[in-house]
CSV table of C-alpha atoms and ligand atoms in Angstrom, one decimal:
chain,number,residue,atom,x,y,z
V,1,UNK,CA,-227.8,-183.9,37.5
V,2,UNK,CA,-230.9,-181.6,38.2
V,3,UNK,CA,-229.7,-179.1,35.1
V,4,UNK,CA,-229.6,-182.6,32.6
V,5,UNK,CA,-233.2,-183.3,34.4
V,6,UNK,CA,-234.7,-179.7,33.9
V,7,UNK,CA,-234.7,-179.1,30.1
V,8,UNK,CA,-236.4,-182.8,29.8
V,9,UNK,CA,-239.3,-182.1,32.1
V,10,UNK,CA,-239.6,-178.7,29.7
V,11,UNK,CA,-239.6,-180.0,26.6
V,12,UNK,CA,-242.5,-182.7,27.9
V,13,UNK,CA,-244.4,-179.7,29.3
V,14,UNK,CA,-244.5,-177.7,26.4
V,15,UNK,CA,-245.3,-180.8,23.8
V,16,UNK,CA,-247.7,-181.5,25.8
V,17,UNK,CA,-249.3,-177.4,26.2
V,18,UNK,CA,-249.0,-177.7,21.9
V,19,UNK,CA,-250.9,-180.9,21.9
V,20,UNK,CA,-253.6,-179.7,24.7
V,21,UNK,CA,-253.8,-176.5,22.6
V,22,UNK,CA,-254.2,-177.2,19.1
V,23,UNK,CA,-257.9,-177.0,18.1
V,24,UNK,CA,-258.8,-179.3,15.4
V,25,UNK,CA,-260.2,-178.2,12.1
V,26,UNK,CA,-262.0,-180.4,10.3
V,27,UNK,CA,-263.3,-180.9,6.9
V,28,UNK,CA,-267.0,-182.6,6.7
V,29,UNK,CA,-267.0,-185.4,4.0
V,30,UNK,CA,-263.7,-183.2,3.2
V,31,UNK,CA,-265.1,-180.3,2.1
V,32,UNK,CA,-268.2,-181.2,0.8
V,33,UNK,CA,-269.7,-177.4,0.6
V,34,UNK,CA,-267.3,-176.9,-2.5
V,35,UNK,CA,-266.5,-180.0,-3.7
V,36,UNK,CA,-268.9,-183.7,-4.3
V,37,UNK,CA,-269.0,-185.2,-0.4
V,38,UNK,CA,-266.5,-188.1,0.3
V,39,UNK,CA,-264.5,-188.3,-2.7
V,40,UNK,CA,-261.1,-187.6,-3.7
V,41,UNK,CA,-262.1,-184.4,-5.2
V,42,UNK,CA,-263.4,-182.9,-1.7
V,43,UNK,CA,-260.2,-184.2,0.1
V,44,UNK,CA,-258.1,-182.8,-2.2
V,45,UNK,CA,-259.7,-179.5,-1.7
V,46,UNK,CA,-259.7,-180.4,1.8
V,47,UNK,CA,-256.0,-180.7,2.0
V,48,UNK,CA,-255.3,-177.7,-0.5
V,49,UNK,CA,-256.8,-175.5,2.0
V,50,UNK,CA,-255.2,-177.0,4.8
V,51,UNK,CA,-256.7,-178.9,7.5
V,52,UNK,CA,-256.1,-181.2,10.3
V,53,UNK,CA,-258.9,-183.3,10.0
V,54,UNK,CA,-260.4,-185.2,7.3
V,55,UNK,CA,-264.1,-186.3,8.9
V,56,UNK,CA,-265.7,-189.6,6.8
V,57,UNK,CA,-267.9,-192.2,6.3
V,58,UNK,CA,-267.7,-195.7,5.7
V,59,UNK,CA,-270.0,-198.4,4.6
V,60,UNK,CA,-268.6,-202.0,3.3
V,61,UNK,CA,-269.5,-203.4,0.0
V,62,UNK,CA,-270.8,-207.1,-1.3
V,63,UNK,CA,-267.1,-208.2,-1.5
V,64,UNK,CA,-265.8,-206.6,1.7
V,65,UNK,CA,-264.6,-203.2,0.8
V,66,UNK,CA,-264.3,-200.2,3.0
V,67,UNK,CA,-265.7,-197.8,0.8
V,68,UNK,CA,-266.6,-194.0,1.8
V,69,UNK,CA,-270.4,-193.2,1.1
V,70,UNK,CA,-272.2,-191.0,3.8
V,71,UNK,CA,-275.3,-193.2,2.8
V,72,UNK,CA,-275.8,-197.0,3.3
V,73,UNK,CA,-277.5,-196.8,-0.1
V,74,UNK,CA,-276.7,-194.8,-3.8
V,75,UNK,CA,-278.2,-191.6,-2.8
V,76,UNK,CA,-280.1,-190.2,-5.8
V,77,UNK,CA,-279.3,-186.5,-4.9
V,78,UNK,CA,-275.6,-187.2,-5.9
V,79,UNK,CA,-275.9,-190.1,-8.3
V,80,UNK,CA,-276.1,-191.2,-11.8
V,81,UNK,CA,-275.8,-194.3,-13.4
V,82,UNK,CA,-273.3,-195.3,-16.1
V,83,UNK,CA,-275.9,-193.8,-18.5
V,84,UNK,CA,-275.8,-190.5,-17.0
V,85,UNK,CA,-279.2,-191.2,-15.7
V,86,UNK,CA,-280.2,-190.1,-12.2
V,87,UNK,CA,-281.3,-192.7,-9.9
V,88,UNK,CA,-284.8,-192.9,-8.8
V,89,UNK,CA,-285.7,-191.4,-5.3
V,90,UNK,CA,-286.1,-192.6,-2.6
V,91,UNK,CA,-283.2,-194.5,-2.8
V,92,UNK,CA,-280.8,-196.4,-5.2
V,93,UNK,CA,-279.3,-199.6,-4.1
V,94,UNK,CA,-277.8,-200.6,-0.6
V,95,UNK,CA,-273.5,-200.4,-0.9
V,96,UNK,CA,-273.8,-203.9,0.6
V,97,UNK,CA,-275.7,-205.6,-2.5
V,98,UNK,CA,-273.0,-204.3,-4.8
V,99,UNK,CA,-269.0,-205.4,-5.4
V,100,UNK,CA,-266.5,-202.5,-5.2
V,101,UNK,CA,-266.8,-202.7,-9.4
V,102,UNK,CA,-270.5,-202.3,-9.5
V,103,UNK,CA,-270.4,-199.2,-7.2
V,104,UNK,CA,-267.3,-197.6,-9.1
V,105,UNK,CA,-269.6,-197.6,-12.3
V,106,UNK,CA,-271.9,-195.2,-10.9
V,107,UNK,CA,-270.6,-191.5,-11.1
V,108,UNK,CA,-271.0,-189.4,-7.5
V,109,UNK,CA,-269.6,-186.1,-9.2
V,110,UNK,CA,-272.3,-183.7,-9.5
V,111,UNK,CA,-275.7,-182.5,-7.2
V,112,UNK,CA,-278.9,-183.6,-8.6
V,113,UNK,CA,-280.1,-180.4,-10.1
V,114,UNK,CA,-283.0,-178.5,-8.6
V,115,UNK,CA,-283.3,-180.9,-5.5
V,116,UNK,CA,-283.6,-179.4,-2.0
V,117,UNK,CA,-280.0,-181.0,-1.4
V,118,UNK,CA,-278.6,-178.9,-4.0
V,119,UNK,CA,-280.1,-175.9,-3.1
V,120,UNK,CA,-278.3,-176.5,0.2
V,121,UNK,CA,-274.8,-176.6,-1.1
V,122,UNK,CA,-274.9,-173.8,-3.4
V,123,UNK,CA,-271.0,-173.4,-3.4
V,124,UNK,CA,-270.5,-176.9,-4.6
V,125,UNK,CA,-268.5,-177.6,-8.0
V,126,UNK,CA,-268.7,-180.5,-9.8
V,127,UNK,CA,-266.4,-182.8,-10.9
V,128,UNK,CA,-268.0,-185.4,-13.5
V,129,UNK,CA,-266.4,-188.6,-13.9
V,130,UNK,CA,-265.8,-189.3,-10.2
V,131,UNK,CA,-266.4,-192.5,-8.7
V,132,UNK,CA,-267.1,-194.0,-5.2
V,133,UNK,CA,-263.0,-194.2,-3.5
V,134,UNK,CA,-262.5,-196.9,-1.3
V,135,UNK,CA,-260.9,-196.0,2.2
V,136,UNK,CA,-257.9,-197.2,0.7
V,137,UNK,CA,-257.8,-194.6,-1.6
V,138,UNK,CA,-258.1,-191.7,0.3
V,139,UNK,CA,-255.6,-193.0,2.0
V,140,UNK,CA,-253.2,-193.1,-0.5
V,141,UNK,CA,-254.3,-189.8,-1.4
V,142,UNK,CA,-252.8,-188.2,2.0
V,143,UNK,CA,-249.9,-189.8,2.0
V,144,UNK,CA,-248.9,-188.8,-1.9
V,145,UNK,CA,-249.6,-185.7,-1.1
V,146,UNK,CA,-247.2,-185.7,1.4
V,147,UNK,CA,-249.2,-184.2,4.2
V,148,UNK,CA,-248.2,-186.2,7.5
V,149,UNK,CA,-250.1,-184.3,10.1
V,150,UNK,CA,-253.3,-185.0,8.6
V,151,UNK,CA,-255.9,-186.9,10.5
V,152,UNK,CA,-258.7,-189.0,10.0
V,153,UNK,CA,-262.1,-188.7,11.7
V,154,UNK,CA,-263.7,-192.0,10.4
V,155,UNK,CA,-267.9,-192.5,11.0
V,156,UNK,CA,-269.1,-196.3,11.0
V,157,UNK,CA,-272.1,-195.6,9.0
V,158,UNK,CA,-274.0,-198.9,10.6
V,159,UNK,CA,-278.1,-198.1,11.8
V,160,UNK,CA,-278.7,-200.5,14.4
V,161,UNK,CA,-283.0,-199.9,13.9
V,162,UNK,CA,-282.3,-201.1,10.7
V,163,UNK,CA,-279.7,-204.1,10.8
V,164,UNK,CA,-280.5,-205.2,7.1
V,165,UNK,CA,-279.1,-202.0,5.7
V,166,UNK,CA,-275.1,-202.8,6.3
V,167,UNK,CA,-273.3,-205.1,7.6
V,168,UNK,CA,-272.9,-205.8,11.5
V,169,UNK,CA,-270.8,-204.0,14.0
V,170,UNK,CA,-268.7,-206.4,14.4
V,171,UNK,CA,-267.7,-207.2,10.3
V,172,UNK,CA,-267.4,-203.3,10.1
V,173,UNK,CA,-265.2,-202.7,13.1
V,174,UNK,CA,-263.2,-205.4,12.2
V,175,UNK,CA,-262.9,-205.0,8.4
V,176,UNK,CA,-262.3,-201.0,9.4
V,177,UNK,CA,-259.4,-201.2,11.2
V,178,UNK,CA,-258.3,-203.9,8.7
V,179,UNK,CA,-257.9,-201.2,6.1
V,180,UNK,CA,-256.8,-198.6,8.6
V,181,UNK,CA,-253.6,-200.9,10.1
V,182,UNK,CA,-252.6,-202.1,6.5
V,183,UNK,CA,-252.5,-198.3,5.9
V,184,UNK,CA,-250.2,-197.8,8.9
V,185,UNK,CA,-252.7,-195.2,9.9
V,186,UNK,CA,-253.6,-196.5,13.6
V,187,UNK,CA,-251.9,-193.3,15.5
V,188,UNK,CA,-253.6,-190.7,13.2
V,189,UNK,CA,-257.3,-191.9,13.1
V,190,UNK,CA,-260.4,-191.4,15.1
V,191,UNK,CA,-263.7,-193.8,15.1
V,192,UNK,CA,-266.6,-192.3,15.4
V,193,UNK,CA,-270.1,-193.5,15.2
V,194,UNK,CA,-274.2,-192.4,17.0
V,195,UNK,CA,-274.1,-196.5,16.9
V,196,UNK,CA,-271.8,-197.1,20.0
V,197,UNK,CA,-271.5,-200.8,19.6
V,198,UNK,CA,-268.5,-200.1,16.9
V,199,UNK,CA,-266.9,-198.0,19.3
V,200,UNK,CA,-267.3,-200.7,22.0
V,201,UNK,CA,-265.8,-203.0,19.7
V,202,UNK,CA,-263.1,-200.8,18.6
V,203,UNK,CA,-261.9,-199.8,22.3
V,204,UNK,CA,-261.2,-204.0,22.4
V,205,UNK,CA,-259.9,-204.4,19.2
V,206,UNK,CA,-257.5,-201.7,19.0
V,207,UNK,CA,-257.2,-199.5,22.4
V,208,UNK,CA,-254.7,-197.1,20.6
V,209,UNK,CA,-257.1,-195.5,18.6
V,210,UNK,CA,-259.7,-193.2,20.9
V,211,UNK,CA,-263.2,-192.9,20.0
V,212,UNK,CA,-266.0,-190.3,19.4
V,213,UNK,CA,-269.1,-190.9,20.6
V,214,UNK,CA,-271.4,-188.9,18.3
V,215,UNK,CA,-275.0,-187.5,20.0
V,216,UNK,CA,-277.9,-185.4,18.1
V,217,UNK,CA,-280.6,-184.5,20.3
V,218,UNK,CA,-282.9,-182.4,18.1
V,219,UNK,CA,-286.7,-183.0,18.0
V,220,UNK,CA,-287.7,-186.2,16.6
V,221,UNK,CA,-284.2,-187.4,15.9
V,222,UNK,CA,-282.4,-188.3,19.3
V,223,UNK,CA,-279.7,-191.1,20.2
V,224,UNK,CA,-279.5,-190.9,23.5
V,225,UNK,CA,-282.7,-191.8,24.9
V,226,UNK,CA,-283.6,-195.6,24.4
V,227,UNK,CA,-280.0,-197.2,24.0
V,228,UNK,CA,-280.6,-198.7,21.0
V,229,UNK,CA,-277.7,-196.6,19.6
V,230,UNK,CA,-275.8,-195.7,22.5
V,231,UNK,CA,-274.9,-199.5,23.6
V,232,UNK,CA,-277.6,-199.7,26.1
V,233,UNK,CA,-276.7,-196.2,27.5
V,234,UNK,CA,-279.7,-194.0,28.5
V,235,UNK,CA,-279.4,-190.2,28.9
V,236,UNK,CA,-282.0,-190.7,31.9
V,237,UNK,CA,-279.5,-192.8,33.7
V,238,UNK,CA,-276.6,-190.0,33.2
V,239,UNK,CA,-278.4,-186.9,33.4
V,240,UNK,CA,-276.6,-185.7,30.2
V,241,UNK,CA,-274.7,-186.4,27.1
V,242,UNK,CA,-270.8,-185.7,28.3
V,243,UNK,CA,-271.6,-188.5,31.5
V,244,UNK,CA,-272.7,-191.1,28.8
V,245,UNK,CA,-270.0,-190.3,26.2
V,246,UNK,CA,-267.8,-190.9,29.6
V,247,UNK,CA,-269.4,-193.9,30.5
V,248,UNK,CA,-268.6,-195.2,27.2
V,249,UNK,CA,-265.4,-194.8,27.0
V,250,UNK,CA,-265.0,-192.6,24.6
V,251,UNK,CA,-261.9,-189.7,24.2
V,252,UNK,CA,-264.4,-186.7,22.8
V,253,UNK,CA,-267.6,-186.1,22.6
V,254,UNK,CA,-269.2,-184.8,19.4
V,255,UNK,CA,-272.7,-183.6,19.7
V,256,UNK,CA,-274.7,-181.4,17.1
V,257,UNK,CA,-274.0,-178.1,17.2
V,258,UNK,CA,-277.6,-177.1,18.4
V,259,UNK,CA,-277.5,-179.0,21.2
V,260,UNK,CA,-274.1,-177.7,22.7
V,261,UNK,CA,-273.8,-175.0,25.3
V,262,UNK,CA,-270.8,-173.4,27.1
V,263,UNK,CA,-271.9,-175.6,30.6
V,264,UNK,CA,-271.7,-178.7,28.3
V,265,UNK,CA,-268.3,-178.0,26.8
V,266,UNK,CA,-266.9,-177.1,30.1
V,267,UNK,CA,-268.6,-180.6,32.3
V,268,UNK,CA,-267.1,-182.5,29.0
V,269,UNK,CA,-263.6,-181.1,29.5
V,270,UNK,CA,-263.6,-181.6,33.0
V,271,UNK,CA,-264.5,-185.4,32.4
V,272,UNK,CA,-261.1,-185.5,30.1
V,273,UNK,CA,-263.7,-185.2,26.7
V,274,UNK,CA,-262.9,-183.3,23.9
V,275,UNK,CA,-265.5,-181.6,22.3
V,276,UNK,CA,-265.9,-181.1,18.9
V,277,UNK,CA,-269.4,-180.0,17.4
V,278,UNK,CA,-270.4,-181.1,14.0
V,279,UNK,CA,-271.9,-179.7,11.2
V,280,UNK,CA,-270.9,-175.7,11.8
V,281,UNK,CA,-271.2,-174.0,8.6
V,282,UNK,CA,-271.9,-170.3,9.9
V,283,UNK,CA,-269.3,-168.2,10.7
V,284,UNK,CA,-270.8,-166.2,13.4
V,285,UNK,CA,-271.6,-170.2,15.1
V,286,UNK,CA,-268.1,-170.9,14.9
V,287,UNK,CA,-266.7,-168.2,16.3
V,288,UNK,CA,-268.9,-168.6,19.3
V,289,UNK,CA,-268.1,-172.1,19.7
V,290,UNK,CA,-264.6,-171.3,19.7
V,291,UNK,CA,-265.2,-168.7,22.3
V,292,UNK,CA,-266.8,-171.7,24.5
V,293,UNK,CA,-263.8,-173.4,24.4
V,294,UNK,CA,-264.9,-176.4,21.8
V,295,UNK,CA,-261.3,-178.4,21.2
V,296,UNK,CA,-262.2,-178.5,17.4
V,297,UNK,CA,-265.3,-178.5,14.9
V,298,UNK,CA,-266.6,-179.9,12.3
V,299,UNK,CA,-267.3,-177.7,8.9
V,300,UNK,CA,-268.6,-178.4,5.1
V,301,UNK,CA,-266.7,-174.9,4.4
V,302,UNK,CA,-262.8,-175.3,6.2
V,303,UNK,CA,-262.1,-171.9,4.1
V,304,UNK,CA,-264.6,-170.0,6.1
V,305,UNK,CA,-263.6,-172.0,9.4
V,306,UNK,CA,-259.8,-171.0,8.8
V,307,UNK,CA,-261.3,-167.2,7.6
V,308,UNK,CA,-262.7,-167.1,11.5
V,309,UNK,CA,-259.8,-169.0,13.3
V,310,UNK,CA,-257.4,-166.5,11.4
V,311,UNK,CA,-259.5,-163.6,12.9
V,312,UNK,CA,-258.9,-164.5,16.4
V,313,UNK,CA,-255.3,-164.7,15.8
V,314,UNK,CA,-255.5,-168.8,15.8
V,315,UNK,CA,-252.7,-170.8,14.8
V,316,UNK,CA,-253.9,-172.5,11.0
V,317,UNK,CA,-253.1,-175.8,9.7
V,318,UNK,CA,-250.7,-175.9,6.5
V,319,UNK,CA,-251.9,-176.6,3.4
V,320,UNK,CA,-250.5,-179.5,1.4
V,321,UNK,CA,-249.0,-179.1,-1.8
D,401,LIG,O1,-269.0,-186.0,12.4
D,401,LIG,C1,-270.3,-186.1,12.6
D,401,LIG,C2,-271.2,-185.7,11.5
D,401,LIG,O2,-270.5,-186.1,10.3
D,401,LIG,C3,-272.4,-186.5,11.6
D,401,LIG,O3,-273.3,-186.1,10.5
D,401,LIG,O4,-274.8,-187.1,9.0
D,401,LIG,O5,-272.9,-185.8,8.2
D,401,LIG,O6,-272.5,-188.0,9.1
D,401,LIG,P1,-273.4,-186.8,9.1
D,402,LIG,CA1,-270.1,-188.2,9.2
């Protein structure tokens, strides 16, 4: 009875060493340092170089579609109209004043030449002729390219300061995991959001998925001190960020990458946080991140993320085909 007994108990140890173990590589907007960010060009390049996270965006349009745009409006850095115009800075029109057709006429397929945000993705190829994908979309796109371990690492793109600019939390949660459970995708996604009322919401709605509760504490741009963002949650009353990511219920923490040290990512993981650090783009960064311990991070360039990982001997995600 014991020998049945002892091969069970093994087998749950050891799935369970390869689950706490895996580190998880992550493509930002797919791979937006060589490919247009959030479209099905980047997460094909994304899965082509093989990684286990896809990290996203999503805003909702006039008629109710989850769409992927980083920006709750047509940002003119990466957007022309259908007469190959750019589109007038600051800012083209909100994704909420225009129907899934409307946005799909504009073309998101190339970097505004000569603008600062070009300069900043100097890798980046174009591919004209691309449109806006719907969440839908991408997908479809995983599953026809047959890569089942893929995850998704999905950002409510919702600004509660400025409530005119999308939707509420609670239309957004709810028409998220809409699209998400239609999909079939509710074991292999992540929410994650600096507005912690849609993770609130989605910890009700559907407990199976785990949240991320996103921080940036830089100068001048920081969510965890007035709890507008943080669902009332103030950094003062928690002393730092891992406690209030805690507090909120949340599975990981994801703070920006200059505002992690090696203290944090161990107090994190001792709550029962993961920590993975967004955006890391520089190779020496990431390898000293992984060196801390981080459980996974966030990249623009997965090639050079899987170029370090494959340096320290780390196990790589496959490629799909
Ligand atoms: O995953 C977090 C990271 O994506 C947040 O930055 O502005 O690129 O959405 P942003
Ligand atoms: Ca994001």
């Amino acid at each position: 009875r014991r020998m049945t007994h002892r091969p069970t108990v093994l087998a749950v140890a050891l799935a369970f060493c390869a689950v706490a173990s895996a580190f998880d590589l992550q493509g930002h907007r797919g791979a937006r340092g060589l490919r247009p960010e959030n479209t099905l060009p980047a997460f094909q390049q994304a899965l082509a170089l093989g990684v286990d996270t896809i990290e996203t965006d999503v805003g909702i349009t006039a008629d109710g579609v989850v769409v992927i745009s980083h920006d709750p409006f047509l940002n003119p850095a990466i957007t022309r109209d259908a007469a190959g115009q750019w589109l007038a800075a600051p800012r083209g029109p909100l994704i909420r004043s225009l129907t899934l057709a409307q946005l799909q006429t504009y073309d998101l397929g190339r970097l505004q030449p000569d603008t600062p945000y070009a300069k900043s993705l100097p890798e980046q190829q174009a591919v004209d002729g691309t449109h806006m994908p719907t969440l839908a979309q991408l997908f479809d796109l995983v599953k026809a390219r047959g890569a089942t371990q893929v995850r998704f690492n999905i950002e409510t793109k919702i600004n509660p300061t400025q409530p005119d600019g999308t939707v509420g939390p609670e239309a957004m949660t709810q028409a998220l995991l809409k699209v998400v459970r239609e999909a079939g995708m509710t074991g292999r996604v992540t929410i994650q959001s600096f507005d912690w009322r849609t993770l609130k919401l989605m910890q009700k709605l559907e407990p199976a998925i785990p949240t991320v509760c996103l921080t940036v504490q830089a100068p001048g741009n920081d969510n965890t001190k007035d709890g507008n963002w943080t669902a009332g949650l103030k950094i003062a009353d928690h002393g730092r960020a891992p406690k209030m990511a805690k507090a909120a219920g949340c599975a990981a923490w994801s703070p920006n990458q200059g505002a992690v040290t090696e203290a944090l990512v161990k107090e994190a993981q001792s709550l029962g946080l993961k920590v993975v650090p967004w955006t890391v783009n520089d190779p020496a960064v990431m390898d000293r991140l992984i060196g801390w311990g981080v459980d996974g991070l966030i990249s623009d360039y997965p090639d050079h993320l899987r170029a370090v990982m494959a340096k320290r001997g780390m196990v790589l995600p496959a490629a799909a085909k």
